[in-house]
Short mmCIF file of C-alpha atoms in Angstrom, two decimals:
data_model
loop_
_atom_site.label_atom_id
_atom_site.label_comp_id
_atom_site.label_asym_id
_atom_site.label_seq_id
_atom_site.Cartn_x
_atom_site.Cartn_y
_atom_site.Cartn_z
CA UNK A 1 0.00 0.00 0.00
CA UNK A 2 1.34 3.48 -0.95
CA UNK A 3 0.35 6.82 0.57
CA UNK A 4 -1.45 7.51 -3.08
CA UNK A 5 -3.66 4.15 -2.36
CA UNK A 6 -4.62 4.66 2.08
CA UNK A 7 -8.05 5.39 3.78
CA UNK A 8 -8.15 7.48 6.60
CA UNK A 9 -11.80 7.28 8.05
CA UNK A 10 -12.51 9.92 10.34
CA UNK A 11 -15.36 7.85 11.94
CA UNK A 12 -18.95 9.90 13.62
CA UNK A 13 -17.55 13.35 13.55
CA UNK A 14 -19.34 15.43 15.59
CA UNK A 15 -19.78 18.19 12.79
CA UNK A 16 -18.90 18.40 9.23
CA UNK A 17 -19.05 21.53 7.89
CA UNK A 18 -19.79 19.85 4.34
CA UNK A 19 -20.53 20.81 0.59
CA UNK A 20 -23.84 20.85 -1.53
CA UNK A 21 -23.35 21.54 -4.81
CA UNK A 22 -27.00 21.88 -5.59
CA UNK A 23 -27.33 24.88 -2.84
CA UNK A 24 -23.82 26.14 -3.94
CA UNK A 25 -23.19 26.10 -0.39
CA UNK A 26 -21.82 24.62 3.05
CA UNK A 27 -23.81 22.51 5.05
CA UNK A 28 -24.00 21.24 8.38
CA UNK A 29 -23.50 17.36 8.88
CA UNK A 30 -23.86 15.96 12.53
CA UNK A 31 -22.43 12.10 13.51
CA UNK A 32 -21.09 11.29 10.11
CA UNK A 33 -18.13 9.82 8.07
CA UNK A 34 -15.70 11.51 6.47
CA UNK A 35 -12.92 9.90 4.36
CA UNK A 36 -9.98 10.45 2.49
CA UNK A 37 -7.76 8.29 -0.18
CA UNK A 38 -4.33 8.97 -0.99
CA UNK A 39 -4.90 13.18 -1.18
CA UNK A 40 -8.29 13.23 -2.57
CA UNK A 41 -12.29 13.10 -0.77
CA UNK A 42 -14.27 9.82 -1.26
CA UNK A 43 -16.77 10.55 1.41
CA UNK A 44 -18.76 12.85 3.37
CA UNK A 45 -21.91 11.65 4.72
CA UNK A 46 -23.37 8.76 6.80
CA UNK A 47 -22.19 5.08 7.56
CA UNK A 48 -18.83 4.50 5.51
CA UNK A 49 -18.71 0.99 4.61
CA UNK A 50 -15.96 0.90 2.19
CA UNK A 51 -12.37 -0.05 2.62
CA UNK A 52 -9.79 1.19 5.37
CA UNK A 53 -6.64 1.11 6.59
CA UNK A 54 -6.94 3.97 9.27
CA UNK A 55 -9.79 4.94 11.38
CA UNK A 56 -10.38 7.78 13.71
CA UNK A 57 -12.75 8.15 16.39
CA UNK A 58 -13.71 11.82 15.55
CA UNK A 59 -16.50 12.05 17.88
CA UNK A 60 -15.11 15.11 19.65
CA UNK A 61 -13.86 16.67 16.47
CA UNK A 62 -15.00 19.40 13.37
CA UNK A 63 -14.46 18.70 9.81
CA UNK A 64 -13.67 21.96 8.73
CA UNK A 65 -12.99 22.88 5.07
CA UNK A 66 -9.34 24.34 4.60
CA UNK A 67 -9.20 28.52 4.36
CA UNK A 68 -7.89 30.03 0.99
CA UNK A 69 -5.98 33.19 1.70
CA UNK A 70 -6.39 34.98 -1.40
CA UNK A 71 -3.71 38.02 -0.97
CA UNK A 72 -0.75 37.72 1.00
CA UNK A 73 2.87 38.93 1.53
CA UNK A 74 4.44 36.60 3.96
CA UNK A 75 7.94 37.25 2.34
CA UNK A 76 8.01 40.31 4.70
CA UNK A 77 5.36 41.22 7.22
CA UNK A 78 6.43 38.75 10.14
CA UNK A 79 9.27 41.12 9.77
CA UNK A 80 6.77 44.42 11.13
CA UNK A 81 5.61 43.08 14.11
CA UNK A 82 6.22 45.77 16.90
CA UNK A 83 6.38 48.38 14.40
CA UNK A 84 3.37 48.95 12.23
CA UNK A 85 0.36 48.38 14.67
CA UNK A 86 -0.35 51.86 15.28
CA UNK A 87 1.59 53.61 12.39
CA UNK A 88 -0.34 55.36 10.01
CA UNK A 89 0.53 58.70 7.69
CA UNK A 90 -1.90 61.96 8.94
CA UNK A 91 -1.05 63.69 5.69
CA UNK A 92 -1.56 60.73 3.21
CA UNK A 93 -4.87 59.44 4.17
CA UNK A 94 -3.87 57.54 6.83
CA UNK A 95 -1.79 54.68 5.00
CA UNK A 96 1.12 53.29 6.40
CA UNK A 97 1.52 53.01 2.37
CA UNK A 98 4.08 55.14 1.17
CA UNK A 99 5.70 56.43 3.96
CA UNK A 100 6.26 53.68 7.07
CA UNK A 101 6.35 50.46 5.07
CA UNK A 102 9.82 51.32 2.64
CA UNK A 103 11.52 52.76 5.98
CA UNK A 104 10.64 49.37 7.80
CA UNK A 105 11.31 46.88 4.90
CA UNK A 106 13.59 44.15 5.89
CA UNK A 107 16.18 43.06 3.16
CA UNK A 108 15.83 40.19 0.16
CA UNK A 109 17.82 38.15 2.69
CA UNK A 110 15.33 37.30 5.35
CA UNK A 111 12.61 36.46 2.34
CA UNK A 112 12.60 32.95 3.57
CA UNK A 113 12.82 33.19 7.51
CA UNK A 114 10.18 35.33 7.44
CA UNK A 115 7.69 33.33 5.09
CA UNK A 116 8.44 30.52 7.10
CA UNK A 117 7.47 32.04 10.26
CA UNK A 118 3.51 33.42 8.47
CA UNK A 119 3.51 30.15 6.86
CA UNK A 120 3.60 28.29 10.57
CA UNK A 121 0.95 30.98 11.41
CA UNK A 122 -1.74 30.33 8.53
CA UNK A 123 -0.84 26.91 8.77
CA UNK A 124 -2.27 27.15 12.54
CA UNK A 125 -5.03 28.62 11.58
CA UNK A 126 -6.53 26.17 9.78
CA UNK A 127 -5.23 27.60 6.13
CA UNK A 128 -4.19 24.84 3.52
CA UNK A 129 -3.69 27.49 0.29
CA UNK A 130 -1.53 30.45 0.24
CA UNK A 131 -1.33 33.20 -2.55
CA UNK A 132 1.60 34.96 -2.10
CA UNK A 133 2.02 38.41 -4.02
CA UNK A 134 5.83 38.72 -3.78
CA UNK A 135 8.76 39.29 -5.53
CA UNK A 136 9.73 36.44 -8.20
CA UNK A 137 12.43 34.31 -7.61
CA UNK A 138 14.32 30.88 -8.66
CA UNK A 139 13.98 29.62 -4.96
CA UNK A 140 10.43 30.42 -4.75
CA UNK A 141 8.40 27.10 -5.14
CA UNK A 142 11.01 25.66 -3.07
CA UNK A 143 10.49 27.61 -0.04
CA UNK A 144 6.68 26.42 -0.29
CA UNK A 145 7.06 23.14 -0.83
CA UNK A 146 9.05 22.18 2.52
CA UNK A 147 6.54 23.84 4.34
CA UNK A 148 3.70 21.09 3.26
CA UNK A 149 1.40 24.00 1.88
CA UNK A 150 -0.51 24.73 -1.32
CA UNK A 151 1.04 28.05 -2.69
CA UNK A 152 0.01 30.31 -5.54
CA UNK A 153 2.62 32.05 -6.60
CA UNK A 154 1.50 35.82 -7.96
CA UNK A 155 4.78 37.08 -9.36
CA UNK A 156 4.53 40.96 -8.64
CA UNK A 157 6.02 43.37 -10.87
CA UNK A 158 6.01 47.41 -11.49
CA UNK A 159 7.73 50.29 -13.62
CA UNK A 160 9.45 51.30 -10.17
CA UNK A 161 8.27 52.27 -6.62
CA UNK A 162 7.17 55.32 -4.76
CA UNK A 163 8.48 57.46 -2.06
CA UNK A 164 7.23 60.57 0.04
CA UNK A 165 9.94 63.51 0.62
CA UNK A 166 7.98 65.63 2.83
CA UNK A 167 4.60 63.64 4.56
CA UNK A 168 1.95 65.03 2.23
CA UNK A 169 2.56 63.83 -1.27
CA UNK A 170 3.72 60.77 -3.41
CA UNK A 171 6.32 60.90 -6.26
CA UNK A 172 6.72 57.99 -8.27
CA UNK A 173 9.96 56.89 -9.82
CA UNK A 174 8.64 55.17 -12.89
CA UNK A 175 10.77 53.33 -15.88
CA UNK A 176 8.87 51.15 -18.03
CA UNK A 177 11.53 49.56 -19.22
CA UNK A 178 12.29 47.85 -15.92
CA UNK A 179 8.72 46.99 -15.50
CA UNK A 180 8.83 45.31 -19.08
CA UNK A 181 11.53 43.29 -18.18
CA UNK A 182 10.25 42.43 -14.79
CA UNK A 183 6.92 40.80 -15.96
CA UNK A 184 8.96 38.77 -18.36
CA UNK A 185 11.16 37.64 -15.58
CA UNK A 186 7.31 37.13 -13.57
CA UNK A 187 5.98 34.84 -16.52
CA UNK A 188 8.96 33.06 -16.61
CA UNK A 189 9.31 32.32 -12.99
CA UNK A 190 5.58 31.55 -12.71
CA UNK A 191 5.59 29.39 -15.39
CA UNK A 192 8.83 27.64 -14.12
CA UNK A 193 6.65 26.88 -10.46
CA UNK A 194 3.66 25.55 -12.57
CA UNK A 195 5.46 22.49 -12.93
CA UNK A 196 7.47 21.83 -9.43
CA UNK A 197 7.36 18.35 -8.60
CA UNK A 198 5.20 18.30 -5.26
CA UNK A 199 2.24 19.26 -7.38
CA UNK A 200 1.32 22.08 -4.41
CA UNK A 201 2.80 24.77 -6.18
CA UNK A 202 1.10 26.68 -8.93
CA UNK A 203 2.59 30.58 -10.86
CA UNK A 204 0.63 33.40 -11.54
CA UNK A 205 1.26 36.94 -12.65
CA UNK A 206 0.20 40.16 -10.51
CA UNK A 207 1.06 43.58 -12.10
CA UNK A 208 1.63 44.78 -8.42
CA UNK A 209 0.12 48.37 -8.27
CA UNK A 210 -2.51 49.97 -10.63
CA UNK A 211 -0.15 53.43 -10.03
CA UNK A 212 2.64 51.61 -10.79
CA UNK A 213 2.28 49.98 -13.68
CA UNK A 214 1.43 51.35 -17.30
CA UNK A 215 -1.83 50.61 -19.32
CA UNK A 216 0.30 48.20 -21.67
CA UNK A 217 1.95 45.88 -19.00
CA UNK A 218 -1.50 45.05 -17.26
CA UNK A 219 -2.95 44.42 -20.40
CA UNK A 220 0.19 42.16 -21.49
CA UNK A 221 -0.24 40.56 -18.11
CA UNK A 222 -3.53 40.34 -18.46
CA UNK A 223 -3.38 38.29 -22.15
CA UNK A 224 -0.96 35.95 -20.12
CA UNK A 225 -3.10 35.08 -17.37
CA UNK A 226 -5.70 34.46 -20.23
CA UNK A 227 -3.37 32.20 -21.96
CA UNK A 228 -2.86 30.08 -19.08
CA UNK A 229 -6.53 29.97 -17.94
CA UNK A 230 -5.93 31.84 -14.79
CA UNK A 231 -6.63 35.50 -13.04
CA UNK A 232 -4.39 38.25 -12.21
CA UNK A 233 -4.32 40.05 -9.30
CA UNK A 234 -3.70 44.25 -8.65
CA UNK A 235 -3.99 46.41 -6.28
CA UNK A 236 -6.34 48.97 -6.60
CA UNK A 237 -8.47 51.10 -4.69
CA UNK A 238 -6.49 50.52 -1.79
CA UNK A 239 -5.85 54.18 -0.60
CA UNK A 240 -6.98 57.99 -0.77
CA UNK A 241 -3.91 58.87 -2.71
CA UNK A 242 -3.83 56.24 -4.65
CA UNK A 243 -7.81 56.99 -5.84
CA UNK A 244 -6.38 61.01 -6.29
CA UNK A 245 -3.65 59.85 -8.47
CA UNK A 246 -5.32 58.20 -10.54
CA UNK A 247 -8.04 60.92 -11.17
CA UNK A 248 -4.60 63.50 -11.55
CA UNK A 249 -2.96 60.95 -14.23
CA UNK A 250 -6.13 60.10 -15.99
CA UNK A 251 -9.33 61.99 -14.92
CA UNK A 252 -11.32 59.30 -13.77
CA UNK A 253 -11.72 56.55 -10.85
CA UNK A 254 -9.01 53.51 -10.71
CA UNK A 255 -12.46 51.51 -11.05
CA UNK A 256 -12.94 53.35 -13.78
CA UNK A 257 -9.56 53.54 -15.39
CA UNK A 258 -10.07 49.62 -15.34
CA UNK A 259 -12.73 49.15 -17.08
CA UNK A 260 -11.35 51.77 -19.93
CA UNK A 261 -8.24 49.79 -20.76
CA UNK A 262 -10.75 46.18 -20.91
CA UNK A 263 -8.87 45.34 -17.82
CA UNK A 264 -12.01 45.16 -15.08
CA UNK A 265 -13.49 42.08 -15.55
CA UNK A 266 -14.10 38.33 -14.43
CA UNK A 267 -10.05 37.77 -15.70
CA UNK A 268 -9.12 40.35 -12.79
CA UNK A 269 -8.82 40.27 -8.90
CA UNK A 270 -8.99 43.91 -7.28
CA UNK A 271 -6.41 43.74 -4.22
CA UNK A 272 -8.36 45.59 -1.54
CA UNK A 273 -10.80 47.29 -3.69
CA UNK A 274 -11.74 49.82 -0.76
CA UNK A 275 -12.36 53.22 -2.32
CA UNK A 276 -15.00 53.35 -4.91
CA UNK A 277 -16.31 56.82 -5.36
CA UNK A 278 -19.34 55.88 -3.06
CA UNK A 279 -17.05 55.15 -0.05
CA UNK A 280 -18.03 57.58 2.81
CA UNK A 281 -14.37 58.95 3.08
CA UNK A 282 -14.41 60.71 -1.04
CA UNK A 283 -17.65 62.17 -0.69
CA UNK A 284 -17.24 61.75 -4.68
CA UNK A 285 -20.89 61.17 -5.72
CA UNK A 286 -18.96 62.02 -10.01
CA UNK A 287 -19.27 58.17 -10.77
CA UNK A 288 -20.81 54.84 -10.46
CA UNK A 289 -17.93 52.24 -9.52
CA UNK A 290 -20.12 50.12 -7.09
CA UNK A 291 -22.42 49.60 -10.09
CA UNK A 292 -19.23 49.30 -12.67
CA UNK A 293 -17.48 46.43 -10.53
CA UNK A 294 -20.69 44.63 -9.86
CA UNK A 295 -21.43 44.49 -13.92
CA UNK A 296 -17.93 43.63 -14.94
CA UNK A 297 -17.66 40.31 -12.88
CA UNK A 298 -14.37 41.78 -11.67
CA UNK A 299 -13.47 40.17 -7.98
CA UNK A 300 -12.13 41.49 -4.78
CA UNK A 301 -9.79 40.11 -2.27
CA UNK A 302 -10.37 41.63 0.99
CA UNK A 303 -8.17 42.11 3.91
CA UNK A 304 -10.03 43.63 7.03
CA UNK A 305 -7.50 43.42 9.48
CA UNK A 306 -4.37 45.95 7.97
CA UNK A 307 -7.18 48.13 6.89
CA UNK A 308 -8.36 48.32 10.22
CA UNK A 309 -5.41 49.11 11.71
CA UNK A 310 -5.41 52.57 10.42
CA UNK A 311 -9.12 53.12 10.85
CA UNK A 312 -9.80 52.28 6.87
CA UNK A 313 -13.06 49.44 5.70
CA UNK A 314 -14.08 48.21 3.22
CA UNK A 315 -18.10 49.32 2.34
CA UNK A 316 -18.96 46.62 3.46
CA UNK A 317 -17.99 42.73 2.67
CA UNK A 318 -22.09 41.57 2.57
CA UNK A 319 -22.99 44.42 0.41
CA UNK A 320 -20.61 43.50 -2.18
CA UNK A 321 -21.74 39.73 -1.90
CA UNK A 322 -25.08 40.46 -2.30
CA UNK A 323 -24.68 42.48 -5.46
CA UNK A 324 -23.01 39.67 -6.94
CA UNK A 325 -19.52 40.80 -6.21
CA UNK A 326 -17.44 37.91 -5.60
CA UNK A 327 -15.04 38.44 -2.78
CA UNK A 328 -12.29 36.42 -0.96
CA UNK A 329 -10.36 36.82 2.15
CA UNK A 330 -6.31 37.92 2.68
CA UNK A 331 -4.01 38.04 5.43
CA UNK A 332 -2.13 41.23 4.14
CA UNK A 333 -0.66 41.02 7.05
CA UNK A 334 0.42 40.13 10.42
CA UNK A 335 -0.17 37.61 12.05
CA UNK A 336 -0.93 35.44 9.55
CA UNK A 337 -4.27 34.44 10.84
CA UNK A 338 -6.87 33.89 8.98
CA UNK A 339 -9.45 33.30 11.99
CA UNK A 340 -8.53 37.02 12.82
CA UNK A 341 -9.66 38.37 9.30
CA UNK A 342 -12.89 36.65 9.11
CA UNK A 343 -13.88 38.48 13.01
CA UNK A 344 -12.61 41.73 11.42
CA UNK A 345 -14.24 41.42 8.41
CA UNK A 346 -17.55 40.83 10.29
CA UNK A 347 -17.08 43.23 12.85
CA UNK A 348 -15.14 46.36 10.79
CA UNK A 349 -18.33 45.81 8.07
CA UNK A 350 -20.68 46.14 10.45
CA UNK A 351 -19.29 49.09 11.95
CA UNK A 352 -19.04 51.10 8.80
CA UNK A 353 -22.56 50.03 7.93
CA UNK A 354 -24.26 50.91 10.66
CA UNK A 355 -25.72 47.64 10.96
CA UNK A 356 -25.12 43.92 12.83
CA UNK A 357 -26.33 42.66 9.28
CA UNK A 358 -23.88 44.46 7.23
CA UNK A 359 -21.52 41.80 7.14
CA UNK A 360 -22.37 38.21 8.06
CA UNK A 361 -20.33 35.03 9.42
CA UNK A 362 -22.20 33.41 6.63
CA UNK A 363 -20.17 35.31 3.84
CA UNK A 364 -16.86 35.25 5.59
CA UNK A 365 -16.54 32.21 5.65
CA UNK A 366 -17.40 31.31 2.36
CA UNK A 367 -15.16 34.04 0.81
CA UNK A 368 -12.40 32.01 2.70
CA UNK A 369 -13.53 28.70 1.11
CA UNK A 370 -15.17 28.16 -1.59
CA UNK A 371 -15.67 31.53 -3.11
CA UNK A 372 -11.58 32.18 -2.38
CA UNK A 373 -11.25 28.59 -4.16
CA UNK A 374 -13.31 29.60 -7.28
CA UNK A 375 -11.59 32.80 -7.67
CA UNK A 376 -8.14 31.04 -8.34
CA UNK A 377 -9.98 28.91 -10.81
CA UNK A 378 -9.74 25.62 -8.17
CA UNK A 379 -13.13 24.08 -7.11
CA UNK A 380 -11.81 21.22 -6.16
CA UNK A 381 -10.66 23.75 -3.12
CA UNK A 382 -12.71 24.81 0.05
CA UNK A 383 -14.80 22.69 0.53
CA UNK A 384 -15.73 18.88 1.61
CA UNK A 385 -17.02 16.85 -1.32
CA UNK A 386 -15.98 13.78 -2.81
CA UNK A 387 -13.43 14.45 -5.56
CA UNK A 388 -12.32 17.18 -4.36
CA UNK A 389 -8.59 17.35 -2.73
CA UNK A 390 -8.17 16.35 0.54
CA UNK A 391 -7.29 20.06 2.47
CA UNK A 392 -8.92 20.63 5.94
CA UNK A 393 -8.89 20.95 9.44
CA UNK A 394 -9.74 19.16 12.52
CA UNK A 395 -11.21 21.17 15.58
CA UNK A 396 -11.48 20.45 18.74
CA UNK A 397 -15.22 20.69 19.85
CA UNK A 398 -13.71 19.49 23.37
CA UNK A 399 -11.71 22.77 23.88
CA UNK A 400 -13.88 24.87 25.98
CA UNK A 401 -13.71 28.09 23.72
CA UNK A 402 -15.95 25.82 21.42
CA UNK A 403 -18.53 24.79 24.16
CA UNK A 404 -21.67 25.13 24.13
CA UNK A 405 -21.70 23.98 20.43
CA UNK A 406 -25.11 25.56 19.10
CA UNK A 407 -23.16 26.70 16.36
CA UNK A 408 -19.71 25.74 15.86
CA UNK A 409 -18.55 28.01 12.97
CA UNK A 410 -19.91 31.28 14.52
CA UNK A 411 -17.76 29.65 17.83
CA UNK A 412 -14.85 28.96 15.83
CA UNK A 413 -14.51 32.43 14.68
CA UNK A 414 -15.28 34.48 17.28
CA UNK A 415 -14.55 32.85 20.05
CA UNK A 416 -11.73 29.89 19.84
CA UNK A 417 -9.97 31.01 16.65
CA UNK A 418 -7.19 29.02 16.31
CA UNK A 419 -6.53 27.59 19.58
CA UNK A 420 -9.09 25.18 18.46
CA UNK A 421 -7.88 24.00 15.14
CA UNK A 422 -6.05 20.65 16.22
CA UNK A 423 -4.99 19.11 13.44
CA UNK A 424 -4.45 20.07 9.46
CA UNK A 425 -4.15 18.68 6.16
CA UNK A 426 -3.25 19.33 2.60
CA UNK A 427 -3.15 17.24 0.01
CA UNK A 428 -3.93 14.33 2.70
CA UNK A 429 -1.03 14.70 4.08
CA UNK A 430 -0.63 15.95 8.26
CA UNK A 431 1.05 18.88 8.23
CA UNK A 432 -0.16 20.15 11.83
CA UNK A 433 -0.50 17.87 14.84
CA UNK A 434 -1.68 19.02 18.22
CA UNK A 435 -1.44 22.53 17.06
CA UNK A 436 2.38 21.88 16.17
CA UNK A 437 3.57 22.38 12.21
CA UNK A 438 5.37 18.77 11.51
CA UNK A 439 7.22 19.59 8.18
CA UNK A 440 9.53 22.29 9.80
CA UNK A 441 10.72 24.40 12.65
CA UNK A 442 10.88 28.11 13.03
CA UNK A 443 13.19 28.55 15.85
CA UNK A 444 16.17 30.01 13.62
CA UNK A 445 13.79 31.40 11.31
CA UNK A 446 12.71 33.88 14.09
CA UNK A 447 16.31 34.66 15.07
CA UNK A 448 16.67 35.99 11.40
CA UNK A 449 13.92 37.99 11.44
CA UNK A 450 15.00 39.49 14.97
CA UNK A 451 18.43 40.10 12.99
CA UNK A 452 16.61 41.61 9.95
CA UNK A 453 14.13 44.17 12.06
CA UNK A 454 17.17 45.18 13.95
CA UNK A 455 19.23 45.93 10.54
CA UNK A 456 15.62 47.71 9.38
CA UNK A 457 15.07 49.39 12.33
CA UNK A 458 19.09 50.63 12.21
CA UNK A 459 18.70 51.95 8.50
CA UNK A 460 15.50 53.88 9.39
CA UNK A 461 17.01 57.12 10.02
CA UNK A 462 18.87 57.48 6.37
CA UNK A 463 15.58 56.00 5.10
CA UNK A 464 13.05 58.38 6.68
CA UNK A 465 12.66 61.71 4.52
CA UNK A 466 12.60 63.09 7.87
CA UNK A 467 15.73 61.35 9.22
CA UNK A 468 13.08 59.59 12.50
CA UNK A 469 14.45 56.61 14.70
CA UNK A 470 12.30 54.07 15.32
CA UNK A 471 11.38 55.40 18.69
CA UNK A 472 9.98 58.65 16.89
CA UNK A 473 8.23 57.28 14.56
CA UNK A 474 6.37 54.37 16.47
CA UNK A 475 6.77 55.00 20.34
CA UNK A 476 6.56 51.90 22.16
CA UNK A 477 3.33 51.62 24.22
CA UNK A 478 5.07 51.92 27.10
CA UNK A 479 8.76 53.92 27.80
CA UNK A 480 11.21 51.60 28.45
CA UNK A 481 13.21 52.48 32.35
CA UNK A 482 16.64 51.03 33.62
#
């Protein structure tokens, strides 16, 4: 018997949180089977009677599908931890954008320690499927595949970055040129990950910025993606001066500025997709991109919790579901947990609405499953059905932070987050026991990155426009005596 060929039977779970393809939905199962063969899903339902060569009594466990974090950067944010909680810009629309995020940036070198270290985080938290938006690189697929995870690979590229040099306005150092060659050197590296052996790892292409990139290179990514049957993600709408740069350069909305160059559409994930004209910070009533995204089939991947952290929602996750607007869920930060962004995402859109409704459990969670799944073109992804791969998570319905169990999910998210997510799969393999990652450890990986903040944090003075330390520009909460 080989591992392609075994049955695990997870035997009278207490809850399956299973598919129904006629409902296009989850489900609730209560005291039934669910089994796996080799790294696919042969059964979800009542009284397994076929073969076995494993059995678990799951009576004290959840059947959880696994998350899909749609828009990530893990290659540096474990990196920011200390620094960026609390840091915001007063004079650029309070983004940490443009001018905290290039003075904190932690070098190429710690790439790996630190996606490691958010990788052992989402893992954690129950997710099986990463996209990471990050700089291309030979090494890439490699890093993902010893952690056990599935990885999307969106190869970022751009013209050239931007830069403040007084608090209060963005200059761009654009060569398109560079940004040519760079999304040939993204095609080529995603293409080169398409085929890595573990069959985990897939390549995609991301023209990084809509303000830094040029009409022609998203469309050229764009025909790529086409080519190879897949999406591509930008980010757009993502900040005030982002949405006034794009009305300076081009006299309309970035929504808008989309749609004009045919690149708005079902082909395109929005990263963030925050500031249409009708959000209640423009007071720009000039143009109709609530209406414009909703008719284009154009998708959203939305991270509550970095957007939160400088006062900034999204308007709001349910209203954008219920207009047709298909939405996942991102880390975009950390920690890398992607329990934490589906309470955010409930609670932030419900605060901005106005409303307990305006932003259900309901719709989190599928934007973290199965809609996250569809939207990189994988339905055999988030969710529990037979055929589909064999990515999910066990959780403890014993751990008191799930008790009483009326309704687990709604339990599971706001209450136990990950301290109840046991064990975790991908592919059918275990890659988290007992709330431990088995495939690696992190232990020197979180030296480096205590090396590479303390290098960052060093640098920040020449970096700053303002020549700031550290302890000017984000005071500890506390002063620091002796």
């Amino acid at each position: 018997m080989t591992s392609a060929t075994k049955t695990t039977l997870f035997r009278n779970c207490d809850w399956i949180v299973a598919w129904e393809e006629a409902a296009r939905s989850h489900v609730y199962l209560r005291n039934a089977d669910f089994a796996i063969r080799g790294n696919n899903i042969v059964h979800v339902g009542q009284d397994y009677a076929g073969p076995v060569d494993a059995e678990i009594d799951a009576r004290k466990m959840m059947i959880i599908p696994g998350f899909v974090d749609v828009h990530s950067h893990p290659g540096h944010e474990p990196g920011w931890k200390g620094m960026l909680e609390e840091l915001g810009s007063p004079r650029l629309g309070q983004s940490s954008l443009y001018e905290f995020m290039p003075v904190f940036q932690i070098g190429p070198e710690y790439t790996r320690p630190a996606l490691r270290v958010a990788t052992s985080e989402l893992l954690k938290s129950g997710v099986t499927t990463i996209c990471d938006l990050g700089r291309p690189r030979a090494s890439w697929a490699d890093e993902y595949a010893e952690t056990g995870i599935r990885a999307v690979l969106w190869g970022m590229f751009r013209s050239g970055p931007w830069k403040t040099t007084n608090g209060h306005s963005v200059d761009y150092d654009l060569d398109p040129a560079t940004g040519d060659r760079l999304l040939r050197e993204a095609i080529e590296i995603a293409d080169a990950a398409s085929k890595h052996s573990s069959g985990r790892i897939t390549g995609f292409i991301g023209p990084a910025q809509i303000d830094t990139c040029t009409e022609g290179q998203i469309r050229d990514a764009l025909d790529a993606a086409r080519e190879r049957g897949q999406p591509i993600q930008i980010h757009a709408a993502q900040s005030v001066v982002e949405f006034q740069e794009i009305m300076r350069r081009y006299g309309c909305t970035p929504i808008e500025w989309l749609d004009r160059i045919g690149a708005l559409g079902p082909d395109t994930i929005i990263g963030h997709c925050i500031f249409l004209n009708d959000h209640p910070w423009l007071h720009w009533p000039h143009a109709n991109d609530f209406e414009r995204l909703r008719d284009s089939g154009a998708q959203v991947a939305h991270c509550p919790v970095v957007f939160a952290r400088r006062g900034i929602a999204l308007n709001t996750l349910t209203r954008y579901v219920k207009a047709g607007i298909r939405c996942g869920i991102g880390t975009d930060s950390f920690p890398h947990n992607m329990l934490d962004e589906l309470r955010m995402a409930c609670y932030a859109g419900r605060i901005v609405g106005g409303s307990f409704t305006a932003a259900t459990t309901h719709d989190a969670f599928m934007a973290a499953t199965a809609v996250g799944a569809d939207m990189i073109r994988r339905p055999d992804l988030g969710r529990l059905a037979p055929g589909c791969k064999a990515d999910f998570s066990v959780v403890d319905m014993a751990n008191p932070y799930m008790q009483p169990d009326y309704e687990p999910v709604r339990s599971l998210v706001y209450s136990a987050n990950d301290r109840a997510i046991k064990d975790v799969y991908v592919d059918g393999r275990q890659v988290v026991r007992d709330g431990e990652v088995l495939d690696f450890d992190i232990d020197e990986d979180l030296e480096m990155l205590r090396r590479g903040q303390a290098e960052a944090i060093a640098a920040a003075p020449q970096r700053d426009w303002a020549g700031r330390g550290l302890e000017e520009l984000s005071p500890r909460v506390f002063p620091v005596r002796g």
